[in-house]
Short mmCIF file of C-alpha atoms and ligand atoms in Angstrom, two decimals:
data_model
loop_
_atom_site.label_atom_id
_atom_site.label_comp_id
_atom_site.label_asym_id
_atom_site.label_seq_id
_atom_site.Cartn_x
_atom_site.Cartn_y
_atom_site.Cartn_z
CA MET A 1400 -19.70 19.12 28.61
CA GLU A 1401 -16.76 21.33 27.51
CA LYS A 1402 -17.85 23.60 24.68
CA VAL A 1403 -15.04 24.24 22.14
CA PRO A 1404 -15.92 25.84 18.90
CA TYR A 1405 -13.87 23.67 16.55
CA ASP A 1406 -14.28 24.00 12.87
CA LEU A 1407 -12.91 20.47 12.52
CA ILE A 1408 -12.04 17.42 14.50
CA VAL A 1409 -10.04 14.73 12.79
CA ILE A 1410 -10.26 11.17 14.38
CA GLY A 1411 -7.06 9.29 13.38
CA SER A 1412 -3.68 10.60 12.46
CA GLY A 1413 -2.66 8.26 9.60
CA PRO A 1414 -1.63 9.79 6.22
CA GLY A 1415 -5.36 10.64 5.64
CA GLY A 1416 -6.03 12.24 8.89
CA TYR A 1417 -2.78 14.16 9.43
CA SER A 1418 -2.65 15.51 5.84
CA ALA A 1419 -6.28 16.75 6.15
CA ALA A 1420 -5.47 18.48 9.52
CA VAL A 1421 -2.49 20.22 7.96
CA ARG A 1422 -4.67 21.35 5.05
CA ALA A 1423 -7.44 22.45 7.44
CA GLY A 1424 -4.77 24.56 9.35
CA GLN A 1425 -3.57 26.10 6.09
CA TYR A 1426 -7.15 27.12 5.34
CA GLY A 1427 -7.39 28.72 8.80
CA LEU A 1428 -9.84 26.26 10.23
CA ARG A 1429 -9.69 25.74 13.92
CA THR A 1430 -8.61 22.00 14.04
CA ALA A 1431 -7.93 19.26 16.41
CA ILE A 1432 -6.68 15.71 15.67
CA ILE A 1433 -7.38 12.86 18.02
CA GLU A 1434 -5.06 9.83 18.11
CA LYS A 1435 -5.33 6.81 20.35
CA ASP A 1436 -1.72 5.69 19.83
CA PRO A 1437 1.18 7.43 21.62
CA LYS A 1438 2.58 8.63 18.21
CA LEU A 1439 1.12 10.34 15.16
CA GLY A 1440 1.39 8.79 11.78
CA GLY A 1441 -0.85 5.80 11.61
CA THR A 1442 -0.38 2.36 10.05
CA CYS A 1443 1.44 3.81 7.01
CA LEU A 1444 4.19 5.36 9.04
CA HIS A 1445 4.55 2.83 11.97
CA VAL A 1446 3.70 -0.50 10.69
CA GLY A 1447 3.01 -0.17 6.93
CA CYS A 1448 4.48 1.73 3.98
CA ILE A 1449 7.53 3.28 5.62
CA PRO A 1450 9.08 0.41 7.72
CA THR A 1451 8.40 -2.10 4.97
CA LYS A 1452 10.12 0.06 2.38
CA ALA A 1453 13.05 0.66 4.70
CA LEU A 1454 13.47 -3.03 5.11
CA LEU A 1455 13.09 -3.66 1.31
CA HIS A 1456 15.91 -1.06 0.72
CA THR A 1457 18.15 -2.93 3.04
CA ALA A 1458 17.19 -6.23 1.45
CA ASP A 1459 18.12 -4.67 -1.96
CA VAL A 1460 21.51 -3.47 -0.67
CA TRP A 1461 22.18 -6.95 0.83
CA GLU A 1462 21.43 -8.66 -2.45
CA ARG A 1463 23.93 -6.40 -4.19
CA PHE A 1464 26.53 -7.63 -1.74
CA VAL A 1465 25.61 -11.18 -2.27
CA HIS A 1466 25.92 -10.88 -6.07
CA SER A 1467 28.63 -8.40 -6.01
CA GLU A 1468 30.98 -10.62 -7.92
CA GLU A 1469 28.89 -10.12 -11.05
CA GLU A 1470 29.91 -6.39 -10.82
CA GLY A 1471 33.60 -7.29 -10.35
CA ILE A 1472 33.52 -6.56 -6.60
CA LEU A 1473 34.68 -9.19 -4.29
CA CYS A 1474 33.33 -8.97 -0.75
CA GLU A 1475 34.46 -11.58 1.58
CA LYS A 1476 31.89 -13.09 3.83
CA PRO A 1477 29.39 -10.26 4.07
CA ARG A 1478 26.97 -10.77 6.89
CA ILE A 1479 23.74 -9.05 8.19
CA ASP A 1480 23.46 -7.55 11.58
CA TYR A 1481 19.63 -7.86 11.70
CA PRO A 1482 19.05 -5.87 15.00
CA ARG A 1483 20.96 -3.06 13.23
CA VAL A 1484 18.74 -3.39 10.31
CA ILE A 1485 15.69 -2.96 12.55
CA ASP A 1486 17.29 -0.03 14.34
CA ARG A 1487 17.81 1.72 11.04
CA LYS A 1488 14.16 1.17 10.10
CA ASN A 1489 12.98 2.35 13.60
CA LYS A 1490 15.04 5.59 13.22
CA ILE A 1491 13.50 6.40 9.84
CA VAL A 1492 10.11 5.90 11.38
CA ALA A 1493 10.91 7.90 14.51
CA LYS A 1494 12.21 10.80 12.37
CA HIS A 1495 9.04 10.96 10.39
CA ALA A 1496 6.79 10.74 13.45
CA LYS A 1497 8.47 13.74 14.81
CA GLY A 1498 8.00 15.35 11.38
CA VAL A 1499 4.19 14.82 11.56
CA GLU A 1500 4.24 16.32 15.27
CA PHE A 1501 6.14 19.37 13.86
CA LEU A 1502 3.58 19.75 10.99
CA MET A 1503 0.72 19.83 13.66
CA LYS A 1504 2.40 22.61 15.58
CA LYS A 1505 3.27 24.54 12.44
CA ASN A 1506 -0.33 24.44 11.11
CA LYS A 1507 -1.81 25.12 14.69
CA VAL A 1508 -3.58 21.79 14.79
CA GLU A 1509 -4.27 20.74 18.46
CA TRP A 1510 -3.25 17.20 19.09
CA ILE A 1511 -5.57 15.42 21.53
CA LYS A 1512 -4.43 12.03 22.87
CA GLY A 1513 -7.20 9.53 23.46
CA PHE A 1514 -9.88 7.36 21.65
CA GLY A 1515 -12.37 9.32 19.77
CA VAL A 1516 -16.05 8.21 19.67
CA LEU A 1517 -18.76 9.90 17.59
CA LYS A 1518 -21.66 11.01 19.70
CA GLY A 1519 -23.94 12.55 17.12
CA ASN A 1520 -24.86 16.11 16.43
CA GLY A 1521 -21.37 17.40 15.95
CA ARG A 1522 -20.13 15.87 19.21
CA VAL A 1523 -17.01 13.72 19.76
CA GLU A 1524 -16.22 12.10 23.03
CA VAL A 1525 -12.49 11.49 23.81
CA ARG A 1526 -11.67 8.71 26.13
CA VAL A 1527 -8.49 8.44 28.12
CA GLU A 1528 -7.58 6.35 31.13
CA GLN A 1529 -8.39 9.23 33.46
CA GLY A 1530 -11.91 9.79 32.05
CA THR A 1531 -13.79 11.34 29.16
CA GLN A 1532 -14.33 14.73 27.59
CA THR A 1533 -16.87 15.69 25.00
CA LEU A 1534 -16.09 18.28 22.28
CA GLU A 1535 -18.27 20.14 19.87
CA THR A 1536 -17.29 20.79 16.35
CA LYS A 1537 -18.76 21.97 12.94
CA ASN A 1538 -17.21 19.13 11.03
CA ILE A 1539 -15.77 15.73 11.85
CA LEU A 1540 -13.43 13.74 9.70
CA LEU A 1541 -13.39 10.06 10.46
CA ALA A 1542 -9.94 8.50 9.53
CA THR A 1543 -9.63 5.65 11.80
CA GLY A 1544 -7.92 3.35 9.26
CA SER A 1545 -7.65 -0.43 9.24
CA GLU A 1546 -6.18 -3.39 11.00
CA ALA A 1547 -4.97 -6.86 9.83
CA ARG A 1548 -7.72 -9.41 9.35
CA MET A 1549 -7.12 -12.89 11.02
CA LEU A 1550 -8.15 -16.34 9.95
CA PRO A 1551 -11.07 -17.67 12.03
CA GLY A 1552 -9.81 -19.33 15.11
CA LEU A 1553 -6.21 -18.01 14.71
CA LYS A 1554 -4.66 -15.26 16.86
CA ALA A 1555 -1.43 -13.26 16.21
CA ASP A 1556 0.83 -14.30 19.12
CA GLY A 1557 3.82 -12.30 18.17
CA THR A 1558 6.06 -15.32 18.25
CA ARG A 1559 4.81 -17.81 15.67
CA VAL A 1560 1.71 -16.25 14.12
CA LEU A 1561 2.38 -12.70 12.87
CA THR A 1562 0.71 -9.74 11.29
CA ASN A 1563 2.41 -6.82 9.63
CA ILE A 1564 2.94 -5.49 13.15
CA GLU A 1565 4.89 -8.25 14.79
CA ILE A 1566 6.87 -9.22 11.69
CA LEU A 1567 8.46 -5.76 11.74
CA THR A 1568 9.96 -6.21 15.19
CA MET A 1569 11.55 -9.74 14.84
CA THR A 1570 15.09 -9.71 16.05
CA GLU A 1571 16.29 -12.50 13.78
CA ILE A 1572 15.67 -13.38 10.22
CA PRO A 1573 13.56 -16.59 10.23
CA LYS A 1574 14.94 -19.68 8.34
CA THR A 1575 11.42 -20.38 7.03
CA LEU A 1576 8.38 -18.16 6.60
CA ALA A 1577 4.90 -19.12 5.32
CA ILE A 1578 2.68 -16.37 4.16
CA ILE A 1579 -1.06 -16.69 3.79
CA GLY A 1580 -2.23 -14.12 1.22
CA ALA A 1581 -0.52 -12.85 -1.95
CA GLY A 1582 -1.99 -9.33 -1.97
CA ALA A 1583 0.44 -6.37 -1.74
CA VAL A 1584 1.30 -7.03 1.86
CA GLY A 1585 2.05 -10.71 1.51
CA VAL A 1586 4.15 -10.38 -1.64
CA GLU A 1587 6.19 -7.55 -0.18
CA PHE A 1588 7.27 -9.47 2.95
CA ALA A 1589 7.94 -12.42 0.70
CA SER A 1590 10.32 -10.23 -1.40
CA ILE A 1591 12.02 -8.91 1.69
CA PHE A 1592 12.74 -12.12 3.47
CA ASN A 1593 13.56 -14.04 0.28
CA ARG A 1594 16.29 -11.61 -0.26
CA PHE A 1595 17.46 -11.95 3.32
CA GLY A 1596 17.79 -15.74 2.67
CA THR A 1597 14.62 -16.93 4.23
CA GLU A 1598 12.80 -19.95 2.61
CA VAL A 1599 9.50 -18.43 1.80
CA THR A 1600 6.23 -20.21 0.89
CA ILE A 1601 3.21 -18.24 -0.24
CA LEU A 1602 -0.31 -19.67 0.04
CA GLU A 1603 -2.98 -17.95 -2.00
CA MET A 1604 -6.59 -19.00 -2.26
CA LEU A 1605 -7.16 -17.20 -5.59
CA PRO A 1606 -5.78 -18.37 -8.89
CA ARG A 1607 -3.02 -15.76 -9.00
CA VAL A 1608 -0.68 -13.52 -6.99
CA VAL A 1609 -1.43 -9.78 -6.66
CA PRO A 1610 -5.02 -10.47 -7.94
CA VAL A 1611 -5.97 -6.85 -8.30
CA GLU A 1612 -3.20 -6.32 -10.98
CA ASP A 1613 -3.34 -6.95 -14.73
CA GLU A 1614 -3.20 -10.71 -15.27
CA GLU A 1615 0.17 -10.56 -17.14
CA ILE A 1616 1.72 -8.66 -14.20
CA SER A 1617 0.65 -11.58 -11.90
CA LYS A 1618 2.16 -14.12 -14.26
CA GLU A 1619 5.45 -12.30 -14.46
CA LEU A 1620 5.72 -11.88 -10.67
CA GLU A 1621 4.92 -15.46 -10.06
CA ARG A 1622 7.49 -16.44 -12.75
CA VAL A 1623 10.22 -14.33 -11.12
CA PHE A 1624 9.23 -15.40 -7.57
CA ARG A 1625 9.73 -18.99 -8.63
CA LYS A 1626 13.01 -18.18 -10.21
CA HIS A 1627 14.03 -16.58 -6.89
CA LYS A 1628 13.02 -19.90 -5.29
CA ILE A 1629 9.97 -18.52 -3.48
CA ARG A 1630 7.44 -21.36 -3.31
CA VAL A 1631 4.01 -20.09 -4.71
CA GLU A 1632 0.83 -22.14 -4.21
CA THR A 1633 -2.13 -20.43 -5.80
CA ASN A 1634 -5.55 -21.97 -5.77
CA SER A 1635 -4.69 -23.36 -2.36
CA LYS A 1636 -6.80 -23.53 0.74
CA VAL A 1637 -5.45 -23.30 4.25
CA GLU A 1638 -7.40 -25.92 6.27
CA ASN A 1639 -5.73 -25.72 9.66
CA VAL A 1640 -2.92 -23.97 11.50
CA GLN A 1641 -1.29 -25.67 14.40
CA VAL A 1642 1.00 -23.58 16.50
CA LEU A 1643 3.81 -25.70 18.02
CA ALA A 1644 6.72 -24.70 20.33
CA ASP A 1645 9.13 -24.09 17.50
CA ALA A 1646 7.08 -23.77 14.42
CA CYS A 1647 3.73 -23.53 12.69
CA LYS A 1648 2.13 -26.48 10.90
CA ILE A 1649 -0.16 -25.47 8.16
CA THR A 1650 -2.39 -28.06 6.57
CA VAL A 1651 -3.31 -26.91 3.06
CA THR A 1652 -5.18 -28.35 0.19
CA LEU A 1653 -3.18 -27.59 -2.99
CA ALA A 1654 -4.52 -26.68 -6.45
CA ASN A 1655 -4.26 -30.34 -7.58
CA GLY A 1656 -6.38 -31.40 -4.63
CA THR A 1657 -3.62 -33.05 -2.47
CA LYS A 1658 -3.37 -32.15 1.21
CA GLU A 1659 0.08 -31.15 2.51
CA GLU A 1660 1.44 -30.18 5.81
CA ILE A 1661 3.78 -27.14 5.59
CA CYS A 1662 6.09 -26.34 8.52
CA ALA A 1663 7.46 -22.83 9.01
CA GLU A 1664 9.27 -21.13 11.76
CA LYS A 1665 7.06 -18.23 11.36
CA LEU A 1666 3.55 -17.62 9.86
CA LEU A 1667 2.48 -14.20 8.36
CA VAL A 1668 -1.18 -13.78 7.92
CA ALA A 1669 -1.71 -11.19 5.24
CA VAL A 1670 -5.43 -11.81 4.17
CA GLY A 1671 -6.58 -8.21 4.01
CA ARG A 1672 -7.47 -5.43 6.30
CA LYS A 1673 -10.64 -4.74 8.21
CA PRO A 1674 -11.95 -1.15 8.70
CA ASN A 1675 -11.73 0.42 12.14
CA THR A 1676 -15.41 1.22 12.39
CA GLU A 1677 -16.69 -0.99 15.15
CA LYS A 1678 -16.02 1.02 18.26
CA VAL A 1679 -16.16 4.61 16.93
CA GLY A 1680 -19.77 5.40 17.67
CA VAL A 1681 -21.13 4.94 14.18
CA GLU A 1682 -24.38 3.77 15.85
CA ASN A 1683 -24.84 7.25 17.36
CA THR A 1684 -25.03 8.77 13.83
CA LYS A 1685 -26.78 8.24 10.43
CA ILE A 1686 -23.51 6.81 8.95
CA GLU A 1687 -24.29 3.90 6.70
CA LEU A 1688 -21.85 1.09 6.44
CA ASP A 1689 -21.22 -1.58 3.69
CA ARG A 1690 -19.64 -4.73 5.33
CA GLY A 1691 -17.94 -2.43 7.86
CA PHE A 1692 -16.80 0.20 5.40
CA VAL A 1693 -18.27 3.70 5.40
CA LYS A 1694 -20.34 4.84 2.53
CA VAL A 1695 -19.48 8.25 1.27
CA ASN A 1696 -20.36 10.55 -1.67
CA GLN A 1697 -17.77 12.06 -3.98
CA TRP A 1698 -16.93 14.82 -1.38
CA GLN A 1699 -16.28 12.13 1.25
CA GLN A 1700 -19.50 13.06 3.06
CA THR A 1701 -21.29 10.33 5.04
CA ALA A 1702 -25.12 10.24 5.68
CA GLU A 1703 -24.49 12.11 8.92
CA PRO A 1704 -24.48 15.84 8.31
CA GLY A 1705 -21.00 17.43 8.96
CA VAL A 1706 -19.23 13.94 9.23
CA TYR A 1707 -16.79 12.96 6.48
CA ALA A 1708 -14.85 9.74 6.12
CA ILE A 1709 -11.52 8.93 4.27
CA GLY A 1710 -8.92 6.37 3.80
CA ASP A 1711 -8.93 2.58 4.61
CA ILE A 1712 -12.42 2.73 6.19
CA VAL A 1713 -14.19 3.97 3.05
CA ALA A 1714 -16.27 1.73 0.80
CA GLY A 1715 -15.17 1.23 -2.89
CA THR A 1716 -11.67 2.77 -2.87
CA PRO A 1717 -8.41 0.84 -2.49
CA GLN A 1718 -6.66 0.89 0.85
CA LEU A 1719 -3.62 3.03 0.04
CA ALA A 1720 -1.89 5.83 1.78
CA HIS A 1721 -2.14 8.38 -1.11
CA VAL A 1722 -5.84 7.58 -1.57
CA ALA A 1723 -6.36 8.44 2.17
CA THR A 1724 -4.44 11.59 1.71
CA MET A 1725 -6.27 12.82 -1.38
CA GLN A 1726 -9.66 12.01 0.05
CA GLY A 1727 -8.76 14.05 3.15
CA LEU A 1728 -7.83 17.04 0.99
CA VAL A 1729 -11.02 16.73 -0.93
CA ALA A 1730 -13.04 16.60 2.30
CA VAL A 1731 -11.37 19.63 3.84
CA ALA A 1732 -11.72 21.77 0.78
CA ARG A 1733 -15.32 20.96 0.70
CA MET A 1734 -15.77 21.94 4.33
CA ALA A 1735 -13.73 25.17 3.75
CA GLY A 1736 -15.61 26.08 0.55
CA LYS A 1737 -12.53 25.78 -1.53
CA PRO A 1738 -12.33 24.25 -5.12
CA ALA A 1739 -11.90 20.37 -5.07
CA THR A 1740 -11.74 17.60 -7.47
CA PRO A 1741 -13.17 14.28 -6.30
CA VAL A 1742 -10.96 11.21 -6.40
CA ASN A 1743 -11.38 9.35 -9.68
CA ARG A 1744 -11.20 5.62 -9.07
CA ASP A 1745 -9.72 5.05 -12.53
CA ARG A 1746 -6.78 7.31 -11.94
CA ILE A 1747 -5.48 5.90 -8.52
CA PRO A 1748 -1.85 4.67 -8.95
CA GLY A 1749 -0.72 1.65 -6.98
CA ALA A 1750 2.99 0.66 -6.11
CA THR A 1751 3.93 -2.82 -4.82
CA TYR A 1752 7.49 -3.00 -3.71
CA THR A 1753 8.37 -6.45 -4.75
CA ASP A 1754 11.40 -7.56 -6.69
CA PRO A 1755 10.68 -6.78 -9.47
CA GLY A 1756 8.49 -3.87 -8.45
CA ILE A 1757 5.01 -3.15 -9.79
CA GLY A 1758 3.48 0.15 -10.63
CA SER A 1759 0.02 0.35 -12.10
CA VAL A 1760 -2.67 2.96 -12.96
CA GLY A 1761 -6.07 2.75 -14.74
CA LEU A 1762 -7.87 -0.15 -16.29
CA THR A 1763 -6.35 -3.55 -16.68
CA GLU A 1764 -6.61 -5.21 -20.24
CA ALA A 1765 -9.52 -7.45 -18.89
CA GLN A 1766 -11.41 -4.41 -17.31
CA ALA A 1767 -11.02 -2.34 -20.49
CA ARG A 1768 -12.40 -5.24 -22.73
CA GLU A 1769 -15.24 -5.70 -20.24
CA LYS A 1770 -16.03 -2.11 -20.50
CA GLY A 1771 -16.38 -2.39 -24.28
CA TYR A 1772 -13.31 -0.38 -25.36
CA ARG A 1773 -11.45 -1.23 -28.62
CA VAL A 1774 -8.40 -2.24 -26.87
CA LYS A 1775 -4.96 -1.81 -28.21
CA ILE A 1776 -1.88 -3.12 -26.22
CA GLY A 1777 1.67 -1.72 -26.37
CA LYS A 1778 4.29 -3.70 -24.51
CA PHE A 1779 8.11 -3.26 -24.05
CA PRO A 1780 10.35 -5.62 -22.20
CA PHE A 1781 13.07 -4.39 -19.87
CA ALA A 1782 15.29 -7.00 -21.41
CA ALA A 1783 15.65 -4.46 -24.37
CA ASN A 1784 16.36 -1.44 -22.22
CA SER A 1785 19.99 -0.54 -21.89
CA LYS A 1786 19.68 1.10 -18.36
CA ALA A 1787 18.11 -2.18 -17.17
CA SER A 1788 21.18 -4.08 -18.47
CA ILE A 1789 23.39 -1.62 -16.53
CA LEU A 1790 21.42 -2.25 -13.37
CA GLY A 1791 21.45 -5.96 -14.06
CA SER A 1792 17.64 -5.98 -13.69
CA HIS A 1793 16.09 -7.57 -16.78
CA ASP A 1794 12.80 -9.05 -15.67
CA GLY A 1795 9.46 -7.40 -16.46
CA PHE A 1796 7.90 -5.06 -19.00
CA VAL A 1797 5.79 -1.99 -19.48
CA LYS A 1798 2.28 -2.63 -20.77
CA VAL A 1799 0.03 0.20 -22.00
CA VAL A 1800 -3.72 -0.46 -22.37
CA ALA A 1801 -5.12 2.08 -24.84
CA ASP A 1802 -8.44 2.71 -26.88
CA GLU A 1803 -7.88 2.49 -30.51
CA ARG A 1804 -10.50 5.19 -31.46
CA TYR A 1805 -8.81 8.27 -29.97
CA GLY A 1806 -5.59 6.82 -28.58
CA GLU A 1807 -6.90 7.31 -25.07
CA ILE A 1808 -4.61 5.90 -22.37
CA LEU A 1809 -6.82 3.56 -20.27
CA GLY A 1810 -4.20 2.01 -18.05
CA VAL A 1811 -0.38 1.44 -17.72
CA HIS A 1812 0.97 -1.65 -15.90
CA ILE A 1813 4.70 -1.89 -15.16
CA ILE A 1814 6.65 -4.68 -13.56
CA GLY A 1815 10.38 -4.23 -13.44
CA PRO A 1816 13.19 -2.08 -11.98
CA GLU A 1817 11.91 1.05 -10.25
CA ALA A 1818 8.46 0.37 -11.57
CA PHE A 1819 6.92 2.52 -8.81
CA GLU A 1820 8.94 5.54 -9.81
CA LEU A 1821 8.44 4.99 -13.51
CA LEU A 1822 4.64 5.04 -13.05
CA GLY A 1823 4.75 8.82 -12.36
CA GLU A 1824 4.77 9.65 -16.07
CA ALA A 1825 1.78 7.42 -16.64
CA VAL A 1826 -0.17 8.98 -13.88
CA THR A 1827 0.40 12.48 -15.00
CA ALA A 1828 -0.45 11.44 -18.68
CA ILE A 1829 -3.72 9.95 -17.71
CA GLU A 1830 -4.64 12.79 -15.29
CA SER A 1831 -3.87 15.38 -18.02
CA GLU A 1832 -5.73 13.27 -20.60
CA ALA A 1833 -2.75 12.95 -22.81
CA THR A 1834 -3.06 10.48 -25.69
CA VAL A 1835 -0.85 7.65 -26.83
CA GLU A 1836 0.46 10.13 -29.57
CA THR A 1837 1.49 12.66 -26.94
CA LEU A 1838 3.61 10.00 -25.30
CA MET A 1839 5.10 8.68 -28.52
CA HIS A 1840 6.43 12.09 -29.38
CA THR A 1841 7.57 12.84 -25.76
CA ILE A 1842 11.33 12.68 -25.78
CA HIS A 1843 12.67 10.20 -23.26
CA ALA A 1844 16.32 10.77 -22.03
CA HIS A 1845 19.00 8.06 -22.70
CA PRO A 1846 19.90 5.85 -21.10
CA THR A 1847 16.98 5.69 -18.64
CA LEU A 1848 14.57 3.06 -17.46
CA TYR A 1849 11.71 5.40 -18.60
CA GLU A 1850 12.77 5.00 -22.17
CA ALA A 1851 10.81 1.71 -21.82
CA MET A 1852 7.70 3.79 -21.24
CA GLY A 1853 8.22 5.74 -24.58
CA GLU A 1854 8.89 2.36 -26.31
CA ALA A 1855 5.77 0.73 -24.98
CA PHE A 1856 3.53 3.72 -26.05
CA ASN A 1857 5.16 3.46 -29.55
CA ASN A 1858 4.37 -0.25 -29.55
CA VAL A 1859 0.67 0.44 -29.23
CA TYR A 1860 1.17 0.98 -33.01
CA GLY A 1861 4.00 -1.64 -33.33
CA LEU A 1862 6.55 1.22 -33.59
CA ALA A 1863 9.10 0.42 -30.75
CA ILE A 1864 12.60 0.84 -31.97
CA ASN A 1865 14.55 -1.56 -29.66
CA ALA A 1866 12.31 -4.62 -29.69
C1 FAD B 2377 2.59 -3.77 5.68
C2 FAD B 2377 1.86 -2.63 4.93
C3 FAD B 2377 2.44 -1.93 3.88
C4 FAD B 2377 1.77 -0.90 3.22
N1 FAD B 2377 2.40 -0.30 2.27
C5 FAD B 2377 1.88 0.69 1.58
C6 FAD B 2377 2.45 1.43 0.49
O1 FAD B 2377 3.65 1.12 0.15
N2 FAD B 2377 1.83 2.29 -0.06
C7 FAD B 2377 0.55 2.66 0.19
O2 FAD B 2377 -0.02 3.52 -0.44
N3 FAD B 2377 -0.10 2.01 1.17
C8 FAD B 2377 0.53 1.08 1.88
N4 FAD B 2377 -0.17 0.40 2.84
C9 FAD B 2377 -1.48 0.77 3.18
C10 FAD B 2377 -1.51 2.10 4.03
O3 FAD B 2377 -0.75 1.88 5.19
C11 FAD B 2377 -2.97 2.53 4.41
O4 FAD B 2377 -3.74 2.57 3.22
C12 FAD B 2377 -3.01 3.83 5.11
O5 FAD B 2377 -2.21 3.80 6.17
C13 FAD B 2377 -4.39 4.24 5.44
O6 FAD B 2377 -4.38 5.50 5.95
P1 FAD B 2377 -5.57 6.09 6.94
O7 FAD B 2377 -5.24 7.47 7.28
O8 FAD B 2377 -6.81 5.58 6.35
O9 FAD B 2377 -5.41 5.11 8.25
P2 FAD B 2377 -4.32 4.68 9.16
O10 FAD B 2377 -2.85 4.90 8.60
O11 FAD B 2377 -4.51 3.20 9.55
O12 FAD B 2377 -4.32 5.51 10.59
C14 FAD B 2377 -5.49 5.45 11.29
C15 FAD B 2377 -5.11 6.06 12.72
O13 FAD B 2377 -6.27 6.21 13.47
C16 FAD B 2377 -5.95 5.88 14.74
N5 FAD B 2377 -7.30 5.45 15.35
C17 FAD B 2377 -8.18 4.49 15.03
N6 FAD B 2377 -9.21 4.56 15.80
C18 FAD B 2377 -9.10 5.67 16.49
C19 FAD B 2377 -10.11 6.25 17.41
N7 FAD B 2377 -11.30 5.71 17.69
N8 FAD B 2377 -9.62 7.39 18.10
C20 FAD B 2377 -8.32 7.92 17.79
N9 FAD B 2377 -7.55 7.35 17.00
C21 FAD B 2377 -7.89 6.29 16.25
C22 FAD B 2377 -5.04 4.75 14.64
O14 FAD B 2377 -4.28 4.57 15.84
C23 FAD B 2377 -4.14 5.21 13.48
O15 FAD B 2377 -3.10 5.93 14.00
C24 FAD B 2377 0.51 -0.66 3.64
C25 FAD B 2377 -0.18 -1.25 4.64
C26 FAD B 2377 0.56 -2.36 5.34
C27 FAD B 2377 -0.18 -2.96 6.47
#
């Protein structure tokens, strides 16, 4: 066994793992990062957050061309060169993957290629085709992320049945696309391909789309999706999928009990993500799992001394890149004896890049009522915001969930233009424990979309000016 006195070995180089490695380097810890894939960056960079948002941006630009007459601009026969769209997306990903590599060098983090397996007592085995080596370390950070779940009996074949991975490499825009699952991944792809002209059908087992969001947000997204001619079937149960030579035939029982066969050129399965904890040697440690997710304390420590876990594999926190990153920073600060603030579940922002977009933080109205708060709601529609008119983006609203007693801001839920950017103000307000009153007297520049935030806060007391 090769004895190398590492302070920290990180397994997995997604946003959680690589950010933690950078911070460890900044603290002067001798750090290595093990990655099984040929490139650093994980799901988020290669097949998640970044490529999807690159395509969404192009879909957005394309939509402007299609509707350019409304702006007084006449474009004759605009067309999409889809391979170039994919090429642009790939270049963005490649640029940032190089960036992560650079960060490892800059912070003196050793990049070890191979598959990392926990061996217990501070040992990690690295498997490569040529053999294995075992390394010793004071601390281990498990950041192995997640992969798409499949429906029982179904397999992604890359041609008809797709996950988030294969759908990003298609060379043509499909004419029809069925999506099983209306969580963040499903609705984002629906939004992309709907704008590219694909006929999209969403099949969701639960009663509403984006089920983790505030109920009113789900309703508004469903309304706008229908307006954009996306077929949305909630409360529907997929009974069978038949893969044919040129299409998928999906047998589904709809909400009203009728059975229907839906044919689509491509089928995207977006029914959640399973944590990568099966082959990483958890059985060689005292790590406890909850349905495959790793149980941790507030400092991201597992039950195995010196082993921390972060990101998509962790039980009880949402599978989001920025959650993985922050958990990594908390874990490393703890290892290095530096001050840290644990991740507060009620202060985690979420951004869903649909059209209109969604940005949310804190409690939904239903959660706040369940917890016994004296709930007051302030809402403001983008239809009454002048910048939204200028952008031609009128759907959606800002909704503030507050507690009547002290004006505490419990949650902010936005659906509308640039919702994911507008959310920043709400996240900072909640993190700094600002009250509704603080936001009411905060001056919001004009004309901006974020004036809608100020108006919604005023409307907690029925004091919005423009609605
Ligand atoms: C289509 C899609 C869009 C998304 N969009 C967003 C978004 O807009 N915003 C957002 O916040 N989140 C988004 N997410 C979620 C986000 O991608 C994840 O939450 C995030 O990547 C989790 O980071 P992580 O560090 O835990 O793991 P990952 O990013 O999954 O990285 C884990 C890494 O570990 C490596 N690995 C696994 N096992 C081993 C092993 N044994 N040895 C060595 N290496 C190993 C993997 O190869 C991978 O590189 C999206 C996800 C998808 C699928």
